Amino acid sequence: MPELPEVETVRLGLSPHVIGKKVSSIQVQRRDLRYPIPSLLEACFENKVIQNIRRRSKYLLFDFEVVPQVMIVHLGMSGRLVIKAPQDTFEKHTHVTWNLGSHLILSYNDPRRFGCVTFCKVEEENNHPFFRHLGPDPLTEKFSASFLKERLSKKKAPIKTALLDQQVIAGLGNIYVCEALFRSKISPFMPSCQVSFEQVALLIDSIRSVLKEAIDAGGSSLKDHRQANGELGYFQHAFKVYARKGEVCKECRKETIILKRVSGRSTYFCNFCQRLE
DNA sequence: CTATCCACCTGGCGGC
DNA sequence: TGCCGCCAGGTGGATA
């Protein structure tokens, strides 16, 4: 499910409800997610106060007052992190719940169990395997045209593949790579090292604009994504190419959107707007 | 070291 | 209605 905008939407939605709240208890229904939930999770965070929620790439990090550990949550493909009330129903595949006093419950649900809930020492965060090799976040200044051009110049793989590589840029996934390439009029098949500096600059603008618009729309809901309040995101209605195979291109009005596999992932594009010269 | 492939898991959908 | 194959917002371990 969740790429950068969906994770950021969850962070923004959760923050006002949970920051400053004490976790009165934690219930773990099953621990075998992508990585086992550490047996010490409950002991580590029960009766502690949530101080802040941060996002790094597609991970959410929960800082707690006083606690020298940071809690890490990843939503995988199908994970949801939502605020509930005790009287609400809890769907199948709800694996972890955090009671925040007697009126609010933070709930983690993940049918496919590709996500994870874990923690690490604060001082080890930057060296954690999840974060050590991550590229820059596209919404920060470190992500510049000169930086990206340099990274791409060493790669022969298609630009589509490079943009999905979290070591090149952190937070993009299949949807937003397709959408950003379309906005830039760059073919997903163009070898990374052949993308010109001008195109890289345009690509950065496209990535930033599509991500910001998606965050403003509450993310994209295909099947699983919900905002923290349980509502659907609505950026999927703004897709120009993703999941639009066979539809007339909204830009050129000449050709229909094509679907091909690139490095194992469905890749949607307009063969006219994004033609290789 | 880099580049591909594929498994991990469940559920939804289309076709027959 | 039912069964089957295919597909899905991600990641990293195995392999060449």
Short mmCIF file of C-alpha atoms (C1' of nucleotides) in Angstrom, two decimals:
data_model
loop_
_atom_site.label_atom_id
_atom_site.label_comp_id
_atom_site.label_asym_id
_atom_site.label_seq_id
_atom_site.Cartn_x
_atom_site.Cartn_y
_atom_site.Cartn_z
CA MET A 1 0.00 0.00 0.00
CA PRO A 2 1.93 2.84 1.30
CA GLU A 3 4.48 5.01 -0.33
CA LEU A 4 5.80 8.26 1.06
CA PRO A 5 2.53 10.25 0.77
CA GLU A 6 0.44 7.54 2.44
CA VAL A 7 2.92 7.16 5.29
CA GLU A 8 3.13 10.93 5.70
CA THR A 9 -0.67 11.15 5.71
CA VAL A 10 -0.79 8.58 8.50
CA ARG A 11 1.86 10.49 10.44
CA LEU A 12 0.02 13.79 10.11
CA GLY A 13 -3.30 12.21 11.04
CA LEU A 14 -1.97 10.31 14.03
CA SER A 15 0.18 13.04 15.53
CA PRO A 16 -2.50 15.28 17.10
CA HIS A 17 -4.22 12.25 18.64
CA VAL A 18 -1.24 10.43 20.12
CA ILE A 19 1.51 12.94 20.88
CA GLY A 20 1.59 13.56 24.61
CA LYS A 21 -0.51 10.46 25.33
CA LYS A 22 0.65 7.70 27.64
CA VAL A 23 0.57 4.13 26.34
CA SER A 24 -1.30 2.41 29.16
CA SER A 25 -0.95 -1.06 27.67
CA ILE A 26 0.04 -2.89 24.50
CA GLN A 27 -1.60 -6.04 23.15
CA VAL A 28 0.15 -8.13 20.50
CA GLN A 29 -2.11 -10.63 18.71
CA ARG A 30 0.60 -12.24 16.62
CA ARG A 31 4.30 -11.51 16.46
CA ASP A 32 5.25 -13.12 13.14
CA LEU A 33 5.20 -10.16 10.81
CA ARG A 34 8.01 -9.66 8.30
CA TYR A 35 10.32 -9.64 11.30
CA PRO A 36 9.16 -11.02 14.66
CA ILE A 37 7.87 -8.35 16.99
CA PRO A 38 10.47 -8.24 19.80
CA SER A 39 9.24 -9.86 23.00
CA LEU A 40 10.39 -6.78 24.90
CA LEU A 41 8.15 -4.36 22.97
CA GLU A 42 5.46 -4.22 25.66
CA ALA A 43 7.90 -3.88 28.55
CA CYS A 44 9.79 -1.18 26.70
CA PHE A 45 6.91 1.17 25.90
CA GLU A 46 4.06 0.48 28.35
CA ASN A 47 3.40 3.41 30.65
CA LYS A 48 5.57 5.68 28.52
CA VAL A 49 4.49 8.94 26.89
CA ILE A 50 4.66 9.41 23.12
CA GLN A 51 6.72 12.51 22.43
CA ASN A 52 6.78 12.67 18.64
CA ILE A 53 6.20 10.76 15.41
CA ARG A 54 8.72 11.06 12.63
CA ARG A 55 8.88 9.61 9.13
CA ARG A 56 12.00 8.27 7.46
CA SER A 57 11.28 7.02 3.96
CA LYS A 58 8.27 4.73 4.41
CA TYR A 59 8.98 4.04 8.08
CA LEU A 60 7.25 5.71 11.03
CA LEU A 61 9.34 6.32 14.14
CA PHE A 62 7.78 6.93 17.53
CA ASP A 63 9.87 8.82 20.08
CA PHE A 64 8.94 8.39 23.74
CA GLU A 65 9.68 10.71 26.64
CA VAL A 66 12.65 9.49 28.67
CA VAL A 67 12.82 6.12 26.86
CA PRO A 68 16.18 5.58 25.11
CA GLN A 69 14.51 3.46 22.43
CA VAL A 70 12.61 4.43 19.31
CA MET A 71 9.65 2.37 18.09
CA ILE A 72 9.64 1.62 14.35
CA VAL A 73 6.60 0.74 12.24
CA HIS A 74 6.49 -0.16 8.55
CA LEU A 75 3.18 -0.77 6.77
CA GLY A 76 4.48 -3.12 4.07
CA MET A 77 1.97 -3.50 1.24
CA SER A 78 -1.25 -3.79 3.20
CA GLY A 79 -0.64 -2.27 6.64
CA ARG A 80 -2.89 0.24 8.37
CA LEU A 81 -2.26 2.29 11.48
CA VAL A 82 -5.48 3.92 12.66
CA ILE A 83 -7.04 5.53 15.71
CA LYS A 84 -10.00 3.68 17.19
CA ALA A 85 -12.32 3.91 20.17
CA PRO A 86 -12.72 0.93 22.52
CA GLN A 87 -16.27 0.25 21.29
CA ASP A 88 -15.17 0.11 17.63
CA THR A 89 -14.86 -3.21 15.81
CA PHE A 90 -11.36 -4.46 15.13
CA GLU A 91 -10.94 -6.11 11.74
CA LYS A 92 -9.34 -9.45 11.09
CA HIS A 93 -5.52 -9.19 10.93
CA THR A 94 -5.27 -6.61 13.70
CA HIS A 95 -1.89 -7.60 15.12
CA VAL A 96 -1.02 -4.88 17.63
CA THR A 97 -3.06 -2.39 19.66
CA TRP A 98 -1.73 0.37 21.87
CA ASN A 99 -4.17 1.60 24.52
CA LEU A 100 -3.80 5.34 24.99
CA GLY A 101 -5.70 5.77 28.22
CA SER A 102 -9.27 4.41 28.26
CA HIS A 103 -10.73 6.29 25.28
CA LEU A 104 -8.28 5.90 22.42
CA ILE A 105 -6.63 2.90 20.81
CA LEU A 106 -3.90 2.95 18.18
CA SER A 107 -4.41 -0.11 16.00
CA TYR A 108 -2.03 -1.88 13.58
CA ASN A 109 -3.68 -4.09 10.96
CA ASP A 110 -1.79 -5.87 8.18
CA PRO A 111 -3.38 -8.78 6.23
CA ARG A 112 -0.27 -9.72 4.27
CA ARG A 113 2.15 -9.24 7.17
CA PHE A 114 4.84 -7.65 5.00
CA GLY A 115 5.11 -4.80 7.50
CA CYS A 116 6.88 -4.73 10.84
CA VAL A 117 6.72 -3.34 14.37
CA THR A 118 10.03 -3.20 16.17
CA PHE A 119 12.37 -0.84 18.03
CA CYS A 120 16.00 0.08 18.39
CA LYS A 121 18.21 2.18 20.63
CA VAL A 122 18.06 5.88 19.85
CA GLU A 123 21.81 6.06 19.33
CA GLU A 124 21.71 3.15 16.91
CA GLU A 125 18.99 4.57 14.69
CA ASN A 126 21.25 5.99 12.00
CA ASN A 127 23.19 2.75 11.74
CA HIS A 128 20.11 0.56 11.74
CA PRO A 129 19.87 -1.68 8.66
CA PHE A 130 16.55 -0.01 7.78
CA PHE A 131 18.13 3.43 7.54
CA ARG A 132 21.87 3.07 7.01
CA HIS A 133 21.78 2.97 3.21
CA LEU A 134 18.71 5.11 2.53
CA GLY A 135 19.01 7.84 -0.06
CA PRO A 136 17.74 11.36 0.65
CA ASP A 137 14.08 12.16 1.23
CA PRO A 138 12.76 13.87 -1.93
CA LEU A 139 11.08 16.59 0.12
CA THR A 140 14.39 17.74 1.66
CA GLU A 141 17.04 20.05 0.21
CA LYS A 142 19.67 17.31 0.14
CA PHE A 143 17.76 15.88 -2.78
CA SER A 144 19.08 18.09 -5.59
CA ALA A 145 19.51 17.74 -9.34
CA SER A 146 23.29 17.53 -9.05
CA PHE A 147 23.02 14.80 -6.43
CA LEU A 148 20.53 12.75 -8.41
CA LYS A 149 22.37 13.21 -11.71
CA GLU A 150 25.54 11.92 -10.07
CA ARG A 151 23.79 8.85 -8.69
CA LEU A 152 22.04 8.07 -11.98
CA SER A 153 25.17 8.53 -14.06
CA LYS A 154 26.60 5.29 -12.63
CA LYS A 155 23.55 3.19 -13.45
CA LYS A 156 22.62 1.47 -16.66
CA ALA A 157 19.31 0.16 -15.32
CA PRO A 158 16.11 1.81 -16.62
CA ILE A 159 15.24 5.07 -14.84
CA LYS A 160 12.06 3.40 -13.54
CA THR A 161 14.18 0.82 -11.70
CA ALA A 162 16.61 3.40 -10.32
CA LEU A 163 13.82 5.55 -8.87
CA LEU A 164 12.43 2.53 -7.03
CA ASP A 165 15.86 1.94 -5.44
CA GLN A 166 15.57 3.31 -1.90
CA GLN A 167 19.34 3.86 -1.82
CA VAL A 168 19.00 6.39 -4.65
CA ILE A 169 15.91 8.17 -3.31
CA ALA A 170 13.93 7.19 -0.24
CA GLY A 171 10.16 6.94 -0.22
CA LEU A 172 9.04 6.49 -3.81
CA GLY A 173 7.14 3.37 -4.82
CA ASN A 174 5.52 2.04 -7.96
CA ILE A 175 2.64 4.52 -8.20
CA TYR A 176 4.55 7.75 -7.73
CA VAL A 177 7.49 6.68 -9.92
CA CYS A 178 5.04 6.07 -12.79
CA GLU A 179 3.30 9.38 -12.17
CA ALA A 180 6.53 11.41 -11.81
CA LEU A 181 8.01 9.96 -15.02
CA PHE A 182 4.82 10.82 -16.88
CA ARG A 183 4.88 14.40 -15.60
CA SER A 184 8.51 14.65 -16.74
CA LYS A 185 7.79 13.05 -20.14
CA ILE A 186 10.63 10.59 -19.58
CA SER A 187 10.35 7.00 -20.78
CA PRO A 188 10.51 4.48 -17.92
CA PHE A 189 12.89 2.48 -20.11
CA MET A 190 15.50 5.21 -20.59
CA PRO A 191 18.84 4.05 -19.17
CA SER A 192 19.48 6.02 -15.98
CA CYS A 193 22.86 7.27 -17.15
CA GLN A 194 21.29 8.76 -20.30
CA VAL A 195 18.82 11.00 -18.48
CA SER A 196 20.08 14.54 -19.12
CA PHE A 197 20.69 17.11 -16.38
CA GLU A 198 17.70 19.09 -17.63
CA GLN A 199 15.54 16.02 -17.46
CA VAL A 200 16.81 15.23 -13.95
CA ALA A 201 15.91 18.75 -12.84
CA LEU A 202 12.45 18.36 -14.34
CA LEU A 203 12.12 14.95 -12.71
CA ILE A 204 12.85 16.42 -9.29
CA ASP A 205 10.16 19.06 -9.77
CA SER A 206 7.74 16.34 -10.87
CA ILE A 207 8.55 14.09 -7.92
CA ARG A 208 8.11 16.92 -5.44
CA SER A 209 4.89 18.16 -6.96
CA VAL A 210 3.25 14.75 -7.22
CA LEU A 211 4.22 13.86 -3.65
CA LYS A 212 2.95 17.15 -2.25
CA GLU A 213 -0.32 16.94 -4.14
CA ALA A 214 -0.79 13.38 -2.95
CA ILE A 215 -0.15 14.31 0.67
CA ASP A 216 -2.66 17.16 0.36
CA ALA A 217 -5.19 14.64 -0.97
CA GLY A 218 -4.66 12.27 1.96
CA GLY A 219 -2.70 9.77 -0.11
CA SER A 220 -4.00 7.20 -2.59
CA SER A 221 -6.49 4.49 -1.61
CA LEU A 222 -6.56 1.52 -3.96
CA LYS A 223 -7.48 -1.24 -1.54
CA ASP A 224 -5.91 -0.77 1.83
CA HIS A 225 -4.77 2.74 2.54
CA ARG A 226 -6.75 4.66 5.11
CA GLN A 227 -5.91 7.95 6.75
CA ALA A 228 -5.41 7.75 10.51
CA ASN A 229 -9.08 8.64 11.01
CA GLY A 230 -10.08 5.70 8.83
CA GLU A 231 -11.13 7.82 5.83
CA LEU A 232 -10.01 7.03 2.30
CA GLY A 233 -7.33 9.08 0.60
CA TYR A 234 -8.43 10.43 -2.77
CA PHE A 235 -5.30 11.04 -4.84
CA GLN A 236 -6.03 7.89 -6.89
CA HIS A 237 -8.56 10.00 -8.81
CA ALA A 238 -5.67 12.23 -9.90
CA PHE A 239 -3.56 9.43 -11.38
CA LYS A 240 -2.63 10.24 -14.97
CA VAL A 241 -1.20 6.83 -15.86
CA TYR A 242 -1.17 4.41 -12.90
CA ALA A 243 -3.89 1.74 -13.27
CA ARG A 244 -5.16 3.54 -16.40
CA LYS A 245 -4.20 0.93 -19.01
CA GLY A 246 -6.20 1.44 -22.21
CA GLU A 247 -7.48 4.91 -21.29
CA VAL A 248 -6.73 7.81 -23.64
CA CYS A 249 -3.71 9.80 -22.42
CA LYS A 250 -4.94 12.93 -20.64
CA GLU A 251 -1.98 14.91 -22.00
CA CYS A 252 -1.65 14.19 -25.71
CA ARG A 253 -5.16 12.75 -26.30
CA LYS A 254 -3.56 10.68 -29.05
CA GLU A 255 -2.61 7.32 -27.61
CA THR A 256 -3.82 5.03 -24.86
CA ILE A 257 -1.89 4.25 -21.70
CA ILE A 258 0.38 1.22 -22.01
CA LEU A 259 1.16 -1.37 -19.34
CA LYS A 260 4.49 -3.22 -19.38
CA ARG A 261 6.61 -4.97 -16.76
CA VAL A 262 9.83 -3.25 -15.75
CA SER A 263 11.98 -5.14 -13.26
CA GLY A 264 9.00 -7.18 -12.24
CA ARG A 265 6.65 -4.26 -11.54
CA SER A 266 3.66 -3.02 -13.53
CA THR A 267 4.68 0.12 -15.37
CA TYR A 268 2.12 2.48 -16.88
CA PHE A 269 3.09 5.14 -19.40
CA CYS A 270 2.13 6.99 -22.57
CA ASN A 271 4.22 5.79 -25.49
CA PHE A 272 3.80 9.16 -27.24
CA CYS A 273 4.42 11.60 -24.39
CA GLN A 274 7.20 9.46 -22.94
CA ARG A 275 8.80 8.21 -26.16
CA LEU A 276 12.50 7.51 -26.35
CA GLU A 277 13.89 9.93 -28.94
"C1'" DC B 1 30.51 -4.99 -5.54
"C1'" DT B 2 26.22 -4.80 -8.89
"C1'" DA B 3 22.01 -6.42 -11.09
"C1'" DT B 4 17.98 -9.71 -11.37
"C1'" DC B 5 14.71 -12.77 -9.67
"C1'" DC B 6 11.74 -14.26 -6.48
"C1'" DA B 7 9.74 -15.38 -2.05
"C1'" DC B 8 7.25 -13.67 1.66
"C1'" DC B 9 1.39 -13.61 2.64
"C1'" DT B 10 -3.54 -12.74 2.10
"C1'" DG B 11 -7.45 -11.26 -0.44
"C1'" DG B 12 -9.91 -9.51 -4.43
"C1'" DC B 13 -11.14 -9.94 -9.09
"C1'" DG B 14 -12.05 -11.85 -13.71
"C1'" DG B 15 -12.72 -15.88 -16.43
"C1'" DC B 16 -14.72 -20.25 -17.09
"C1'" DT C 1 -21.95 -20.29 -6.89
"C1'" DG C 2 -17.21 -22.20 -7.07
"C1'" DC C 3 -12.64 -22.91 -8.33
"C1'" DC C 4 -8.29 -21.20 -10.38
"C1'" DG C 5 -4.94 -18.21 -11.81
"C1'" DC C 6 -3.31 -13.75 -11.60
"C1'" DC C 7 -2.48 -9.44 -9.49
"C1'" DA C 8 -1.34 -6.03 -5.70
"C1'" DG C 9 1.32 0.97 -2.72
"C1'" DG C 10 7.55 -3.29 -0.45
"C1'" DT C 11 11.69 -5.35 0.79
"C1'" DG C 12 15.77 -8.03 0.99
"C1'" DG C 13 17.98 -12.65 0.52
"C1'" DA C 14 19.71 -15.82 -2.95
"C1'" DT C 15 21.95 -16.14 -7.08
"C1'" DA C 16 24.83 -15.07 -11.24
#
